[in-house]
Amino acid sequence: NLREKDHIYGTQSAPSNVDACSNREENTGSPVMLEEAPLPRMFIPGKIVHIYTHRGGYKATYVPRNFRELRRVSLAGNMLVDHMSRSYYDALLEVRNIRIAEKDLPHWTGFNEGVTCSCCASRFTWASTSDSEAQEARDKYNCRSCGNLVCGPCSKNRASLPKIGIELPVRLCDRCYHDMGGLNAGGLNGDGRKVMMRSFIEDD
């Protein structure tokens, strides 16, 4: 009985070589149309913490799994670096520091709200060889201390802003930098010599 069952199963499951060859000949040269199966809607599992920028600082909040911003990928030059573990860690540290900071973040001036630098009152492209709209967008920056729009040459200085929760050196306009004490401001990071050294490095 076992031999008969094995023989029956073998003839049912394994086609002969002749049948296989004939099937290949029939399929050769003829296109095979595959039916499209609808893809299931895919969502990120678990709780989702969305880290975003607000007035020049990082903030975080829980969002639902069908949050609109998660349904698309925004292309940016730093998109790969921003998704590294170190970047997540630094961003979450800034979120915590901003929440417990002494002061709120400054009012943030949008790129479409100004046409001249708040420090030198010149057009943002005055130091560039092009005066196009795209170049103007590249030459606009926000001071992290006051939030105003400034040009590149007027915002070469860097300093931390612990009062608003920003511990790493960030871009400052010349006005805010000198209002804080400039090169003699030991309170920026506890060492006036490091501030002076960083200023010369930025100039180079």
Short mmCIF file of C-alpha atoms in Angstrom, two decimals:
data_model
loop_
_atom_site.label_atom_id
_atom_site.label_comp_id
_atom_site.label_asym_id
_atom_site.label_seq_id
_atom_site.Cartn_x
_atom_site.Cartn_y
_atom_site.Cartn_z
CA ASN A 1 0.00 0.00 0.00
CA LEU A 2 2.80 2.38 0.83
CA ARG A 3 4.41 1.85 -2.55
CA GLU A 4 1.11 2.44 -4.32
CA LYS A 5 0.55 5.69 -2.36
CA ASP A 6 4.07 6.90 -3.09
CA HIS A 7 3.59 6.16 -6.76
CA ILE A 8 0.27 7.98 -6.85
CA TYR A 9 1.64 11.03 -5.05
CA GLY A 10 4.67 11.07 -7.31
CA THR A 11 2.64 11.08 -10.51
CA GLN A 12 0.34 13.80 -9.22
CA SER A 13 2.98 16.23 -7.93
CA ALA A 14 5.85 15.91 -10.43
CA PRO A 15 5.08 16.61 -14.14
CA SER A 16 7.03 14.73 -16.76
CA ASN A 17 9.99 16.28 -18.59
CA VAL A 18 8.00 16.30 -21.82
CA ASP A 19 5.22 18.38 -20.29
CA ALA A 20 7.72 20.82 -18.78
CA CYS A 21 9.49 21.30 -22.10
CA SER A 22 6.23 21.84 -23.95
CA ASN A 23 5.19 24.48 -21.40
CA ARG A 24 8.49 26.33 -21.92
CA GLU A 25 8.01 26.31 -25.69
CA GLU A 26 4.49 27.71 -25.36
CA ASN A 27 5.63 30.54 -23.04
CA THR A 28 8.68 31.50 -25.11
CA GLY A 29 8.21 34.84 -26.88
CA SER A 30 4.79 35.58 -25.45
CA PRO A 31 4.45 38.29 -22.78
CA VAL A 32 3.20 37.21 -19.39
CA MET A 33 0.57 39.54 -17.94
CA LEU A 34 0.57 39.65 -14.15
CA GLU A 35 -2.39 40.91 -12.22
CA GLU A 36 -1.67 43.88 -9.99
CA ALA A 37 -2.47 43.21 -6.37
CA PRO A 38 -3.45 46.27 -4.33
CA LEU A 39 -0.78 47.12 -1.78
CA PRO A 40 -1.94 47.19 1.83
CA ARG A 41 -1.72 50.49 3.70
CA MET A 42 1.41 50.36 5.78
CA PHE A 43 1.87 52.23 9.06
CA ILE A 44 4.67 52.64 11.56
CA PRO A 45 3.99 50.43 14.60
CA GLY A 46 3.99 51.67 18.18
CA LYS A 47 4.06 55.25 19.45
CA ILE A 48 5.55 57.81 17.06
CA VAL A 49 7.53 60.80 18.33
CA HIS A 50 7.66 63.54 15.68
CA ILE A 51 10.67 65.87 16.06
CA TYR A 52 10.22 69.19 14.28
CA THR A 53 11.73 72.67 14.27
CA HIS A 54 9.91 75.62 15.79
CA ARG A 55 11.48 79.09 15.96
CA GLY A 56 14.90 77.64 15.32
CA GLY A 57 14.75 74.95 18.01
CA TYR A 58 13.72 71.31 18.18
CA LYS A 59 10.42 70.27 19.68
CA ALA A 60 8.73 66.87 19.87
CA THR A 61 5.21 65.52 20.16
CA TYR A 62 3.32 62.26 19.79
CA VAL A 63 1.52 61.90 16.45
CA PRO A 64 -0.98 59.27 15.22
CA ARG A 65 0.17 56.61 12.79
CA ASN A 66 -1.79 58.23 9.93
CA PHE A 67 -0.04 61.60 10.42
CA ARG A 68 0.10 63.28 7.00
CA GLU A 69 3.79 64.26 7.20
CA LEU A 70 4.77 60.60 7.54
CA ARG A 71 3.15 59.65 4.23
CA ARG A 72 5.80 61.38 2.12
CA VAL A 73 9.59 61.74 2.04
CA SER A 74 10.94 65.29 1.87
CA LEU A 75 14.23 65.40 -0.02
CA ALA A 76 16.92 67.49 1.66
CA GLY A 77 20.69 67.62 1.65
CA ASN A 78 20.95 66.56 5.28
CA MET A 79 18.18 63.95 5.28
CA LEU A 80 20.58 61.01 5.73
CA VAL A 81 22.57 62.67 8.53
CA ASP A 82 19.37 63.69 10.32
CA HIS A 83 18.30 60.04 10.57
CA MET A 84 21.44 58.79 12.25
CA SER A 85 21.31 57.67 15.89
CA ARG A 86 23.57 60.51 17.01
CA SER A 87 21.31 63.09 15.37
CA TYR A 88 18.24 61.65 17.12
CA TYR A 89 20.06 61.74 20.44
CA ASP A 90 21.23 65.35 20.02
CA ALA A 91 17.76 66.44 18.89
CA LEU A 92 16.05 64.86 21.89
CA LEU A 93 18.56 66.50 24.22
CA GLU A 94 17.73 69.87 22.69
CA VAL A 95 14.01 69.16 23.04
CA ARG A 96 14.50 68.53 26.75
CA ASN A 97 16.71 71.60 27.25
CA ILE A 98 14.25 73.90 25.47
CA ARG A 99 11.35 72.63 27.59
CA ILE A 100 13.15 73.48 30.85
CA ALA A 101 14.88 76.63 29.56
CA GLU A 102 14.69 79.96 31.35
CA LYS A 103 13.34 81.84 28.31
CA ASP A 104 11.18 80.99 25.31
CA LEU A 105 12.54 80.76 21.80
CA PRO A 106 12.60 84.09 19.89
CA HIS A 107 10.05 85.13 17.30
CA TRP A 108 11.07 83.58 13.99
CA THR A 109 11.08 85.68 10.83
CA GLY A 110 10.02 83.73 7.74
CA PHE A 111 12.06 83.81 4.54
CA ASN A 112 9.23 85.58 2.72
CA GLU A 113 8.98 88.34 5.33
CA GLY A 114 12.18 90.23 4.57
CA VAL A 115 14.20 91.40 1.57
CA THR A 116 17.17 93.00 3.35
CA CYS A 117 19.56 91.95 6.11
CA SER A 118 18.52 93.13 9.57
CA CYS A 119 22.14 94.04 10.39
CA CYS A 120 23.59 95.77 7.32
CA ALA A 121 20.26 96.63 5.59
CA SER A 122 21.67 95.31 2.30
CA ARG A 123 20.15 92.75 -0.01
CA PHE A 124 21.02 89.21 0.99
CA THR A 125 22.90 88.61 -2.28
CA TRP A 126 25.26 91.58 -1.96
CA ALA A 127 28.25 89.27 -1.39
CA SER A 128 27.30 86.78 -4.14
CA THR A 129 27.93 86.85 -7.86
CA SER A 130 24.27 86.13 -8.62
CA ASP A 131 21.16 88.13 -7.76
CA SER A 132 18.61 85.45 -8.61
CA GLU A 133 15.71 84.42 -6.41
CA ALA A 134 17.30 81.03 -5.79
CA GLN A 135 20.58 82.64 -4.72
CA GLU A 136 18.70 85.00 -2.40
CA ALA A 137 17.09 82.01 -0.69
CA ARG A 138 20.52 80.41 -0.24
CA ASP A 139 21.97 83.59 1.25
CA LYS A 140 19.24 84.05 3.88
CA TYR A 141 19.82 82.93 7.45
CA ASN A 142 18.06 83.32 10.77
CA CYS A 143 19.88 84.46 13.86
CA ARG A 144 19.16 81.86 16.54
CA SER A 145 19.15 84.54 19.26
CA CYS A 146 16.77 87.18 17.84
CA GLY A 147 15.20 85.21 14.97
CA ASN A 148 15.75 87.98 12.40
CA LEU A 149 16.89 87.41 8.83
CA VAL A 150 20.55 88.14 8.18
CA CYS A 151 23.06 87.64 5.38
CA GLY A 152 26.02 85.29 5.55
CA PRO A 153 28.77 87.87 6.20
CA CYS A 154 26.76 89.36 9.10
CA SER A 155 26.25 85.98 10.80
CA LYS A 156 29.63 84.26 10.95
CA ASN A 157 29.82 84.14 14.74
CA ARG A 158 28.76 81.10 16.74
CA ALA A 159 27.85 80.77 20.41
CA SER A 160 25.63 78.66 22.66
CA LEU A 161 22.38 80.06 24.04
CA PRO A 162 21.74 78.19 27.31
CA LYS A 163 19.01 80.62 28.42
CA ILE A 164 16.74 79.34 25.64
CA GLY A 165 17.97 75.74 25.88
CA ILE A 166 20.52 75.64 23.04
CA GLU A 167 23.79 74.28 24.38
CA LEU A 168 25.69 73.83 21.10
CA PRO A 169 27.28 76.77 19.22
CA VAL A 170 24.75 78.16 16.73
CA ARG A 171 24.60 81.02 14.22
CA LEU A 172 24.34 84.54 15.65
CA CYS A 173 24.03 87.87 13.90
CA ASP A 174 26.70 90.47 14.62
CA ARG A 175 24.28 92.59 16.66
CA CYS A 176 23.35 89.81 19.08
CA TYR A 177 26.91 88.56 19.25
CA HIS A 178 28.27 91.95 20.29
CA ASP A 179 25.32 92.64 22.59
CA MET A 180 26.35 89.52 24.49
CA GLY A 181 29.87 90.86 24.91
CA GLY A 182 31.50 89.75 21.68
CA LEU A 183 35.10 88.57 22.01
CA ASN A 184 35.23 89.44 25.71
CA ALA A 185 32.10 87.49 26.60
CA GLY A 186 33.41 84.79 28.89
CA GLY A 187 29.83 84.04 29.93
CA LEU A 188 28.99 82.55 26.54
CA ASN A 189 30.90 79.38 27.25
CA GLY A 190 32.96 80.19 30.32
CA ASP A 191 36.13 80.87 28.37
CA GLY A 192 36.61 84.10 26.43
CA ARG A 193 39.71 82.75 24.70
CA LYS A 194 37.73 79.93 23.07
CA VAL A 195 35.20 82.47 21.80
CA MET A 196 38.00 84.53 20.26
CA MET A 197 39.60 81.46 18.70
CA ARG A 198 36.28 80.33 17.20
CA SER A 199 35.68 83.81 15.78
CA PHE A 200 38.96 83.75 13.88
CA ILE A 201 38.28 80.21 12.66
CA GLU A 202 34.90 81.28 11.26
CA ASP A 203 36.52 84.22 9.47
CA ASP A 204 39.00 81.89 7.76
#
